[in-house]
């Protein structure tokens, strides 16, 4: 099985100096930039600060897609609306999904799409990006492979650092605002005990909220990881009822102002501070 899933027909392009690559979210933009560097021109399809689950594309987004040469998406339902637009207005141009080769966490009838919030997963995604860019631009494949190898080493070092730190945590359980941190919890044997918004933008029912409060009290859970892109009202209510603290972890960051590596390092440091 190939490392990448390629949909829409692939056809040869007349490349300019740089590949014009459309990428769905900021963390993926950062990963593609690290591999492609000066050989790629990236345009971000879901703006910084927007929730990819609920974002509605604008006419300007469609115009960008028409001009793009290839596209990199998470897949797994996170950015499915972009897939439909690309197929309609950029027919024949390749879409690369970056989840291939990752051990996915089941979620309902599908899989949890927040694959990039795992340093081991990100290393696989970087390999996928390298292979995709090499497919598009074979003459520079060695360049992409070298950049990918260097960045994977950097991610592996951060992963190793956190694995050592996390062994000394006094707390290992937390509640999350929405199911963004399942892969990270699996990586480091942390326990995700509950989720406030099980579906994007859907607040818990009174019964669900009551059950979550009871679970937090029973398990003495003192940490709630919320997100800056979402309303933290319910998280604050939970914190008041359970004497927990609300800690903001950012699953998306900003491109190019906050690269993926800096985003993850900041999140990992916040986790250590909250759970030590």
Tab-separated table of C-alpha atoms in Angstrom:
chain	number	residue	atom	x	y	z
A	1	UNK	CA	0.000	0.000	0.000
A	2	UNK	CA	1.314	3.459	-0.865
A	3	UNK	CA	2.227	5.942	1.826
A	4	UNK	CA	-0.125	8.556	0.430
A	5	UNK	CA	-3.712	8.522	-0.636
A	6	UNK	CA	-4.062	10.416	-3.888
A	7	UNK	CA	-7.510	11.373	-5.116
A	8	UNK	CA	-8.424	13.228	-8.277
A	9	UNK	CA	-6.421	12.285	-11.314
A	10	UNK	CA	-2.750	13.147	-11.398
A	11	UNK	CA	-1.542	14.872	-14.511
A	12	UNK	CA	1.730	16.542	-15.390
A	13	UNK	CA	2.099	20.213	-14.577
A	14	UNK	CA	4.177	22.955	-16.032
A	15	UNK	CA	5.895	24.059	-12.830
A	16	UNK	CA	7.188	27.515	-12.222
A	17	UNK	CA	9.939	28.256	-9.733
A	18	UNK	CA	7.821	27.045	-6.814
A	19	UNK	CA	5.048	24.516	-6.316
A	20	UNK	CA	1.751	26.212	-5.443
A	21	UNK	CA	0.375	24.089	-2.601
A	22	UNK	CA	-2.991	24.538	-0.880
A	23	UNK	CA	-2.999	23.286	2.722
A	24	UNK	CA	-6.001	23.072	5.022
A	25	UNK	CA	-4.786	24.070	8.515
A	26	UNK	CA	-1.881	25.975	10.058
A	27	UNK	CA	0.010	22.987	11.552
A	28	UNK	CA	0.045	21.239	8.168
A	29	UNK	CA	1.224	24.449	6.501
A	30	UNK	CA	4.161	24.458	8.882
A	31	UNK	CA	5.024	20.802	8.212
A	32	UNK	CA	4.839	21.284	4.435
A	33	UNK	CA	6.998	24.405	4.705
A	34	UNK	CA	9.656	22.544	6.691
A	35	UNK	CA	9.950	19.925	3.957
A	36	UNK	CA	9.446	22.103	0.884
A	37	UNK	CA	11.212	25.242	2.119
A	38	UNK	CA	12.037	27.528	-0.835
A	39	UNK	CA	10.634	25.087	-3.408
A	40	UNK	CA	7.012	25.617	-2.328
A	41	UNK	CA	4.540	28.481	-2.145
A	42	UNK	CA	1.895	27.619	0.454
A	43	UNK	CA	-1.579	29.088	0.748
A	44	UNK	CA	-3.656	28.267	3.812
A	45	UNK	CA	-7.271	27.271	3.160
A	46	UNK	CA	-8.681	27.534	6.709
A	47	UNK	CA	-7.629	30.881	8.244
A	48	UNK	CA	-5.712	31.236	11.484
A	49	UNK	CA	-8.077	31.297	14.450
A	50	UNK	CA	-10.943	29.541	12.639
A	51	UNK	CA	-12.377	26.218	13.795
A	52	UNK	CA	-11.852	23.709	10.956
A	53	UNK	CA	-14.915	21.762	12.100
A	54	UNK	CA	-17.269	24.688	11.495
A	55	UNK	CA	-15.481	26.997	9.032
A	56	UNK	CA	-17.457	27.998	5.945
A	57	UNK	CA	-15.323	28.789	2.882
A	58	UNK	CA	-15.501	32.225	1.295
A	59	UNK	CA	-15.488	33.038	-2.438
A	60	UNK	CA	-11.849	34.094	-2.082
A	61	UNK	CA	-11.022	30.574	-0.844
A	62	UNK	CA	-12.537	29.092	-3.985
A	63	UNK	CA	-10.454	31.416	-6.165
A	64	UNK	CA	-7.292	30.308	-4.357
A	65	UNK	CA	-8.191	26.667	-4.900
A	66	UNK	CA	-8.659	27.263	-8.626
A	67	UNK	CA	-5.081	28.534	-8.820
A	68	UNK	CA	-3.461	25.804	-6.705
A	69	UNK	CA	-1.476	22.960	-8.270
A	70	UNK	CA	-1.853	20.382	-5.477
A	71	UNK	CA	-3.489	20.098	-2.062
A	72	UNK	CA	-2.600	18.640	1.332
A	73	UNK	CA	-5.430	17.768	3.727
A	74	UNK	CA	-5.800	15.944	7.034
A	75	UNK	CA	-8.797	13.952	5.828
A	76	UNK	CA	-10.787	11.793	8.272
A	77	UNK	CA	-13.707	14.218	8.048
A	78	UNK	CA	-11.865	17.255	9.426
A	79	UNK	CA	-11.615	19.171	6.153
A	80	UNK	CA	-14.049	17.204	3.984
A	81	UNK	CA	-15.742	20.369	2.704
A	82	UNK	CA	-12.466	21.416	1.100
A	83	UNK	CA	-12.233	18.075	-0.657
A	84	UNK	CA	-15.618	18.667	-2.267
A	85	UNK	CA	-14.671	22.174	-3.398
A	86	UNK	CA	-11.326	21.005	-4.787
A	87	UNK	CA	-12.987	18.219	-6.742
A	88	UNK	CA	-15.488	20.697	-8.185
A	89	UNK	CA	-13.244	23.633	-9.092
A	90	UNK	CA	-9.808	21.997	-9.430
A	91	UNK	CA	-10.696	18.720	-11.083
A	92	UNK	CA	-7.696	16.609	-12.005
A	93	UNK	CA	-5.386	18.202	-9.447
A	94	UNK	CA	-3.982	15.888	-6.755
A	95	UNK	CA	-5.116	15.826	-3.141
A	96	UNK	CA	-2.743	14.229	-0.652
A	97	UNK	CA	-4.102	12.980	2.675
A	98	UNK	CA	-1.487	12.817	5.393
A	99	UNK	CA	-2.958	10.170	7.702
A	100	UNK	CA	-1.644	7.180	5.782
A	101	UNK	CA	0.546	4.956	7.970
A	102	UNK	CA	-0.781	6.335	11.258
A	103	UNK	CA	-2.363	4.080	13.884
A	104	UNK	CA	-5.747	5.808	14.006
A	105	UNK	CA	-7.983	6.074	17.063
A	106	UNK	CA	-11.536	5.006	16.330
A	107	UNK	CA	-14.217	7.657	16.824
A	108	UNK	CA	-17.818	6.715	16.075
A	109	UNK	CA	-17.922	5.156	12.634
A	110	UNK	CA	-14.696	6.856	11.595
A	111	UNK	CA	-11.432	7.933	13.203
A	112	UNK	CA	-10.287	10.854	15.318
A	113	UNK	CA	-8.832	13.382	12.847
A	114	UNK	CA	-6.518	15.278	15.240
A	115	UNK	CA	-3.515	13.259	14.134
A	116	UNK	CA	-1.015	16.141	14.076
A	117	UNK	CA	-1.246	16.621	17.870
A	118	UNK	CA	1.134	13.709	18.323
A	119	UNK	CA	4.847	14.031	17.720
A	120	UNK	CA	5.209	10.413	16.524
A	121	UNK	CA	2.302	10.976	14.122
A	122	UNK	CA	3.844	14.223	12.906
A	123	UNK	CA	7.020	12.357	11.979
A	124	UNK	CA	4.967	10.005	9.792
A	125	UNK	CA	3.171	12.976	8.255
A	126	UNK	CA	6.496	14.611	7.397
A	127	UNK	CA	7.558	11.429	5.584
A	128	UNK	CA	4.258	11.494	3.705
A	129	UNK	CA	4.812	15.126	2.737
A	130	UNK	CA	8.308	14.353	1.479
A	131	UNK	CA	7.004	11.537	-0.705
A	132	UNK	CA	4.160	13.706	-2.008
A	133	UNK	CA	6.454	16.585	-2.959
A	134	UNK	CA	8.832	14.114	-4.587
A	135	UNK	CA	5.926	12.777	-6.635
A	136	UNK	CA	5.077	16.289	-7.777
A	137	UNK	CA	8.674	17.398	-8.288
A	138	UNK	CA	10.931	14.342	-8.803
A	139	UNK	CA	13.990	16.407	-9.716
A	140	UNK	CA	14.155	17.757	-6.153
A	141	UNK	CA	13.297	14.545	-4.301
A	142	UNK	CA	16.700	14.384	-2.557
A	143	UNK	CA	16.160	17.944	-1.307
A	144	UNK	CA	12.772	17.066	0.178
A	145	UNK	CA	14.084	13.853	1.736
A	146	UNK	CA	16.977	15.691	3.378
A	147	UNK	CA	14.731	18.408	4.810
A	148	UNK	CA	12.267	15.806	6.075
A	149	UNK	CA	15.017	13.796	7.757
A	150	UNK	CA	16.375	16.842	9.575
A	151	UNK	CA	12.947	17.905	10.785
A	152	UNK	CA	11.967	14.391	11.867
A	153	UNK	CA	15.104	14.298	14.021
A	154	UNK	CA	14.078	17.578	15.641
A	155	UNK	CA	10.586	16.241	16.381
A	156	UNK	CA	12.026	12.994	17.757
A	157	UNK	CA	14.221	14.940	20.176
A	158	UNK	CA	11.230	16.909	21.475
A	159	UNK	CA	9.277	13.672	21.852
A	160	UNK	CA	12.137	12.079	23.815
A	161	UNK	CA	12.418	15.127	26.094
A	162	UNK	CA	8.709	15.052	26.933
A	163	UNK	CA	8.667	11.286	27.513
A	164	UNK	CA	11.307	11.719	30.197
A	165	UNK	CA	9.517	14.659	31.814
A	166	UNK	CA	6.075	13.043	31.807
A	167	UNK	CA	7.295	10.086	33.875
A	168	UNK	CA	7.502	12.349	36.933
A	169	UNK	CA	3.990	13.811	36.772
A	170	UNK	CA	1.893	13.519	39.927
A	171	UNK	CA	-1.345	13.801	37.939
A	172	UNK	CA	-2.029	11.835	34.772
A	173	UNK	CA	-5.768	12.405	34.235
A	174	UNK	CA	-7.504	15.305	32.531
A	175	UNK	CA	-10.724	16.435	30.876
A	176	UNK	CA	-10.638	18.031	27.417
A	177	UNK	CA	-12.906	20.588	25.802
A	178	UNK	CA	-13.179	18.502	22.647
A	179	UNK	CA	-11.493	15.299	21.390
A	180	UNK	CA	-8.255	16.917	20.214
A	181	UNK	CA	-5.761	15.314	22.595
A	182	UNK	CA	-6.521	11.595	22.325
A	183	UNK	CA	-3.370	10.815	20.337
A	184	UNK	CA	-1.156	12.782	22.704
A	185	UNK	CA	-2.702	11.000	25.691
A	186	UNK	CA	-2.040	7.636	24.040
A	187	UNK	CA	1.569	8.546	23.272
A	188	UNK	CA	2.442	9.327	26.882
A	189	UNK	CA	0.042	7.124	28.869
A	190	UNK	CA	-2.043	10.057	30.071
A	191	UNK	CA	-5.702	9.443	30.868
A	192	UNK	CA	-8.393	11.406	29.054
A	193	UNK	CA	-11.329	10.962	31.429
A	194	UNK	CA	-13.975	13.043	29.691
A	195	UNK	CA	-14.795	15.460	26.875
A	196	UNK	CA	-17.027	18.520	27.183
A	197	UNK	CA	-17.998	18.870	23.502
A	198	UNK	CA	-18.182	15.406	21.965
A	199	UNK	CA	-19.349	16.935	18.672
A	200	UNK	CA	-18.106	20.261	17.244
A	201	UNK	CA	-19.982	23.181	18.791
A	202	UNK	CA	-22.418	20.934	20.683
A	203	UNK	CA	-22.631	21.727	24.390
A	204	UNK	CA	-23.236	18.863	26.833
A	205	UNK	CA	-26.757	18.225	28.081
A	206	UNK	CA	-27.482	18.922	31.780
A	207	UNK	CA	-27.267	15.176	32.463
A	208	UNK	CA	-23.946	14.855	30.631
A	209	UNK	CA	-22.564	17.836	32.524
A	210	UNK	CA	-23.728	16.375	35.848
A	211	UNK	CA	-22.098	13.036	35.032
A	212	UNK	CA	-18.848	14.740	34.069
A	213	UNK	CA	-18.786	16.723	37.314
A	214	UNK	CA	-19.372	13.526	39.291
A	215	UNK	CA	-16.599	11.735	37.393
A	216	UNK	CA	-14.147	14.569	38.012
A	217	UNK	CA	-14.941	14.628	41.728
A	218	UNK	CA	-14.709	10.848	42.012
A	219	UNK	CA	-11.369	10.662	40.180
A	220	UNK	CA	-10.057	13.925	41.691
A	221	UNK	CA	-9.350	15.381	38.249
A	222	UNK	CA	-7.920	18.871	38.598
A	223	UNK	CA	-7.071	19.811	35.016
A	224	UNK	CA	-9.324	20.838	32.115
A	225	UNK	CA	-7.631	21.477	28.788
A	226	UNK	CA	-9.620	24.084	26.846
A	227	UNK	CA	-8.811	25.732	23.513
A	228	UNK	CA	-8.546	29.380	22.437
A	229	UNK	CA	-10.652	28.755	19.311
A	230	UNK	CA	-13.641	27.615	21.418
A	231	UNK	CA	-15.943	29.193	24.006
A	232	UNK	CA	-14.659	28.212	27.450
A	233	UNK	CA	-17.884	28.942	29.364
A	234	UNK	CA	-18.694	25.301	30.179
A	235	UNK	CA	-15.068	24.581	31.033
A	236	UNK	CA	-15.140	27.412	33.570
A	237	UNK	CA	-18.362	26.058	35.097
A	238	UNK	CA	-16.749	22.631	35.446
A	239	UNK	CA	-13.680	24.161	37.038
A	240	UNK	CA	-15.755	26.017	39.616
A	241	UNK	CA	-17.743	22.896	40.486
A	242	UNK	CA	-14.702	20.632	40.847
A	243	UNK	CA	-11.934	22.969	42.017
A	244	UNK	CA	-10.055	22.277	38.797
A	245	UNK	CA	-7.974	24.641	36.686
A	246	UNK	CA	-8.637	25.528	33.059
A	247	UNK	CA	-5.498	25.442	30.925
A	248	UNK	CA	-5.532	26.644	27.323
A	249	UNK	CA	-3.830	24.321	24.846
A	250	UNK	CA	-3.777	25.472	21.239
A	251	UNK	CA	-4.317	22.676	18.687
A	252	UNK	CA	-3.855	24.927	15.650
A	253	UNK	CA	-1.511	27.828	16.258
A	254	UNK	CA	-0.805	30.440	13.602
A	255	UNK	CA	1.057	30.128	10.330
A	256	UNK	CA	3.702	31.334	9.814
A	257	UNK	CA	3.981	33.240	13.108
A	258	UNK	CA	3.949	30.124	15.313
A	259	UNK	CA	5.477	27.087	13.586
A	260	UNK	CA	4.346	23.580	14.487
A	261	UNK	CA	7.438	22.818	16.567
A	262	UNK	CA	6.989	25.922	18.724
A	263	UNK	CA	3.262	25.233	19.052
A	264	UNK	CA	3.844	21.705	20.333
A	265	UNK	CA	6.673	22.694	22.654
A	266	UNK	CA	4.460	25.368	24.192
A	267	UNK	CA	1.568	22.909	24.639
A	268	UNK	CA	3.826	20.277	26.196
A	269	UNK	CA	5.270	22.783	28.655
A	270	UNK	CA	1.756	23.836	29.669
A	271	UNK	CA	0.814	20.195	30.249
A	272	UNK	CA	3.848	19.698	32.484
A	273	UNK	CA	3.078	22.840	34.474
A	274	UNK	CA	-0.581	21.891	34.931
A	275	UNK	CA	-0.068	18.250	35.901
A	276	UNK	CA	3.134	18.306	37.944
